[in-house]
Short mmCIF file of C-alpha atoms in Angstrom, two decimals:
data_model
loop_
_atom_site.label_atom_id
_atom_site.label_comp_id
_atom_site.label_asym_id
_atom_site.label_seq_id
_atom_site.Cartn_x
_atom_site.Cartn_y
_atom_site.Cartn_z
CA UNK A 455 17.87 -25.75 -5.69
CA UNK A 456 16.96 -23.52 -2.68
CA UNK A 457 16.48 -20.37 -4.80
CA UNK A 458 13.97 -22.06 -6.94
CA UNK A 459 12.42 -23.81 -3.93
CA UNK A 460 12.01 -20.45 -2.02
CA UNK A 461 10.30 -18.92 -5.19
CA UNK A 462 7.96 -21.79 -5.34
CA UNK A 463 7.00 -21.62 -1.68
CA UNK A 464 6.48 -17.80 -2.10
CA UNK A 465 4.13 -18.45 -5.18
CA UNK A 466 2.20 -21.03 -3.26
CA UNK A 467 1.97 -18.80 -0.22
CA UNK A 468 0.43 -15.98 -2.45
CA UNK A 469 -1.97 -18.48 -4.09
CA UNK A 470 -3.24 -19.73 -0.81
CA UNK A 471 -3.53 -16.27 0.53
CA UNK A 472 -5.52 -15.23 -2.45
CA UNK A 473 -7.82 -18.20 -1.88
CA UNK A 474 -8.04 -17.11 1.85
CA UNK A 475 -6.51 -20.42 2.93
CA UNK A 476 -4.46 -18.59 5.51
CA UNK A 477 -3.09 -21.64 7.47
CA UNK A 478 -1.42 -23.02 4.24
CA UNK A 479 -0.27 -19.48 3.12
CA UNK A 480 1.29 -18.86 6.42
CA UNK A 481 3.10 -22.15 6.40
CA UNK A 482 4.53 -21.50 2.98
CA UNK A 483 5.49 -17.92 3.83
CA UNK A 484 7.40 -19.18 6.84
CA UNK A 485 9.24 -21.63 4.64
CA UNK A 486 10.24 -19.19 2.03
CA UNK A 487 11.24 -16.53 4.54
CA UNK A 488 13.43 -19.14 6.37
CA UNK A 489 15.23 -19.99 3.00
CA UNK A 490 15.59 -16.31 1.92
CA UNK A 491 16.81 -15.16 5.34
CA UNK A 492 19.55 -18.13 5.41
CA UNK A 493 20.64 -16.95 1.85
CA UNK A 494 20.82 -13.33 2.93
CA UNK A 495 18.77 -12.57 -0.04
CA UNK A 496 17.57 -9.20 1.36
CA UNK A 497 15.49 -8.20 -1.64
CA UNK A 498 13.32 -11.31 -1.89
CA UNK A 499 13.31 -11.85 1.90
CA UNK A 500 11.88 -8.34 2.46
CA UNK A 501 9.36 -9.04 -0.41
CA UNK A 502 8.09 -12.15 1.33
CA UNK A 503 7.85 -10.31 4.63
CA UNK A 504 5.81 -7.62 2.98
CA UNK A 505 3.50 -10.21 1.38
CA UNK A 506 3.29 -12.11 4.62
CA UNK A 507 2.14 -8.83 6.27
CA UNK A 508 -0.32 -8.25 3.43
CA UNK A 509 -1.86 -11.72 3.99
CA UNK A 510 -2.35 -10.83 7.79
CA UNK A 511 -3.72 -7.49 6.66
CA UNK A 512 -6.24 -9.09 4.39
CA UNK A 513 -7.21 -11.45 7.24
CA UNK A 514 -7.78 -8.44 9.56
CA UNK A 515 -4.89 -9.31 11.92
CA UNK A 516 -3.43 -5.81 11.81
CA UNK A 517 -0.96 -6.12 14.77
CA UNK A 518 0.68 -9.19 13.11
CA UNK A 519 0.48 -7.51 9.59
CA UNK A 520 2.15 -4.36 11.00
CA UNK A 521 4.90 -6.54 12.62
CA UNK A 522 5.83 -8.01 9.32
CA UNK A 523 5.66 -4.74 7.51
CA UNK A 524 8.13 -3.21 10.13
CA UNK A 525 10.46 -6.05 9.64
CA UNK A 526 10.28 -5.60 5.84
CA UNK A 527 10.92 -1.93 6.16
CA UNK A 528 14.06 -2.52 8.21
CA UNK A 529 15.44 -4.62 5.44
CA UNK A 530 14.28 -2.28 2.74
CA UNK A 531 16.07 0.69 4.52
CA UNK A 532 19.24 -1.29 4.76
CA UNK A 533 19.37 -2.23 1.21
CA UNK A 534 18.13 1.15 0.09
CA UNK A 535 15.19 -0.36 -1.68
CA UNK A 536 13.16 2.88 -1.87
CA UNK A 537 10.53 1.59 -4.41
CA UNK A 538 9.32 -1.26 -2.20
CA UNK A 539 9.70 0.80 0.96
CA UNK A 540 7.04 3.22 -0.39
CA UNK A 541 4.50 0.62 -0.60
CA UNK A 542 5.42 -0.84 2.89
CA UNK A 543 5.14 2.76 4.43
CA UNK A 544 1.75 3.08 2.79
CA UNK A 545 0.53 -0.13 4.16
CA UNK A 546 1.76 0.81 7.59
CA UNK A 547 0.04 4.11 7.23
CA UNK A 548 -3.25 2.34 6.40
CA UNK A 549 -3.03 0.24 9.47
CA UNK A 550 -2.11 3.26 11.66
CA UNK A 551 -5.04 5.13 10.34
CA UNK A 552 -7.71 2.49 10.13
CA UNK A 553 -6.92 -0.08 12.88
CA UNK A 554 -5.00 2.03 15.39
CA UNK A 555 -6.85 5.41 14.79
CA UNK A 556 -3.20 6.98 15.02
CA UNK A 557 -3.56 9.67 12.46
CA UNK A 558 -0.38 11.38 13.42
CA UNK A 559 1.63 8.32 12.92
CA UNK A 560 -0.37 7.48 9.52
CA UNK A 561 0.56 10.99 8.20
CA UNK A 562 4.27 10.31 9.10
CA UNK A 563 4.21 7.17 7.21
CA UNK A 564 2.37 8.72 4.11
CA UNK A 565 4.66 11.81 4.20
CA UNK A 566 7.81 9.54 4.15
CA UNK A 567 6.39 7.58 1.27
CA UNK A 568 5.61 10.73 -0.60
CA UNK A 569 9.14 12.05 -0.09
CA UNK A 570 10.56 8.89 -1.39
CA UNK A 571 8.34 8.75 -4.38
CA UNK A 572 9.27 12.36 -5.12
CA UNK A 573 12.99 11.58 -4.92
CA UNK A 574 12.50 8.56 -7.32
CA UNK A 575 10.50 10.89 -9.66
CA UNK A 576 7.99 8.09 -9.93
CA UNK A 577 4.58 9.66 -10.62
CA UNK A 578 2.73 6.37 -10.30
CA UNK A 579 3.86 5.74 -6.76
CA UNK A 580 3.42 9.36 -5.81
CA UNK A 581 -0.32 9.36 -7.13
CA UNK A 582 -0.71 6.03 -5.29
CA UNK A 583 0.64 7.71 -2.01
CA UNK A 584 -1.54 10.84 -2.45
CA UNK A 585 -4.66 8.79 -2.80
CA UNK A 586 -3.95 6.93 0.45
CA UNK A 587 -3.22 10.24 2.07
CA UNK A 588 -6.74 11.47 0.83
CA UNK A 589 -8.35 8.72 2.81
CA UNK A 590 -6.56 9.76 6.00
CA UNK A 591 -7.60 13.32 5.54
CA UNK A 592 -11.23 12.23 4.68
CA UNK A 593 -11.49 10.17 7.92
CA UNK A 594 -10.25 13.18 9.96
CA UNK A 595 -12.82 15.52 8.41
CA UNK A 596 -10.30 17.57 6.77
CA UNK A 597 -12.14 18.19 3.51
CA UNK A 598 -9.90 20.63 1.77
CA UNK A 599 -6.77 18.51 2.39
CA UNK A 600 -8.46 15.37 1.20
CA UNK A 601 -9.69 17.11 -2.01
CA UNK A 602 -6.20 18.48 -2.58
CA UNK A 603 -4.62 15.05 -2.15
CA UNK A 604 -7.03 13.38 -4.55
CA UNK A 605 -6.63 16.06 -7.04
CA UNK A 606 -2.82 15.75 -6.92
CA UNK A 607 -3.29 11.99 -7.59
CA UNK A 608 -5.70 12.55 -10.40
CA UNK A 609 -3.35 15.01 -12.17
CA UNK A 610 -0.35 12.66 -11.86
CA UNK A 611 -2.35 9.72 -13.37
CA UNK A 612 -3.64 11.98 -16.24
CA UNK A 613 0.11 13.09 -16.77
CA UNK A 614 1.02 9.44 -17.08
CA UNK A 615 -2.00 8.82 -19.40
CA UNK A 616 -2.86 5.91 -16.96
CA UNK A 617 -6.60 5.91 -17.89
CA UNK A 618 -7.60 3.00 -15.66
CA UNK A 619 -6.31 4.93 -12.58
CA UNK A 620 -7.83 8.13 -13.87
CA UNK A 621 -11.21 6.25 -14.16
CA UNK A 622 -10.88 5.01 -10.57
CA UNK A 623 -9.88 8.28 -9.17
CA UNK A 624 -12.75 10.01 -10.85
CA UNK A 625 -15.05 7.53 -9.37
CA UNK A 626 -13.51 8.13 -6.04
CA UNK A 627 -14.09 11.77 -6.41
CA UNK A 628 -17.62 11.28 -7.48
CA UNK A 629 -18.31 9.14 -4.46
CA UNK A 630 -16.88 11.85 -2.22
CA UNK A 631 -19.22 14.42 -4.10
CA UNK A 632 -22.28 12.24 -3.36
CA UNK A 633 -21.66 10.83 0.19
CA UNK A 634 -19.56 13.59 1.68
CA UNK A 635 -20.95 16.71 0.02
CA UNK A 636 -24.48 15.50 -0.87
CA UNK A 637 -23.93 16.83 -4.36
CA UNK A 638 -25.27 14.02 -6.72
CA UNK A 639 -25.29 16.17 -9.79
CA UNK A 640 -21.53 16.89 -9.35
CA UNK A 641 -20.98 13.20 -8.53
CA UNK A 642 -22.59 12.21 -11.86
CA UNK A 643 -20.26 14.71 -13.67
CA UNK A 644 -17.26 12.85 -12.38
CA UNK A 645 -18.61 9.35 -12.92
CA UNK A 646 -19.60 10.33 -16.46
CA UNK A 647 -16.03 11.47 -17.11
#
């Protein structure tokens, strides 16, 4: 049962990746991708490519991570899998920003992800994208745009009543108030909320 086998390999790859045993994780990702590619199982094949990229990303091997993200994005575009493409684009944006210092490319990826999330009317994904874009603007010293992005993210999480993400976002804003603006009183206000 190659379908079940590929799912099992995928689960093993994720487990080994979480345990930071990358040698075994990469071996199982390679096996699951080979099966899913042979079956033309585009949705699961692209998912495995994305997760493989994520493992490289976590290991700090950004070029390899981006290669797998790119390959996943091609399949996601072909199959019109906008939901998963959003996360792939966001991951590519994080690499373009943090590893490559290519802020222009990072912004293009984030903007495309935001456009797709808007088309899907998915407030959670949209909030996720805005929080990633905030990091891009913060790293460029564009304080007003960073604040605008994180406030959009906060408003979307509040609209969803996703209190865990609201809390995380308030902590993020509080952190910026303290470390970026030097306003510890304002930081405590956000953290207390």
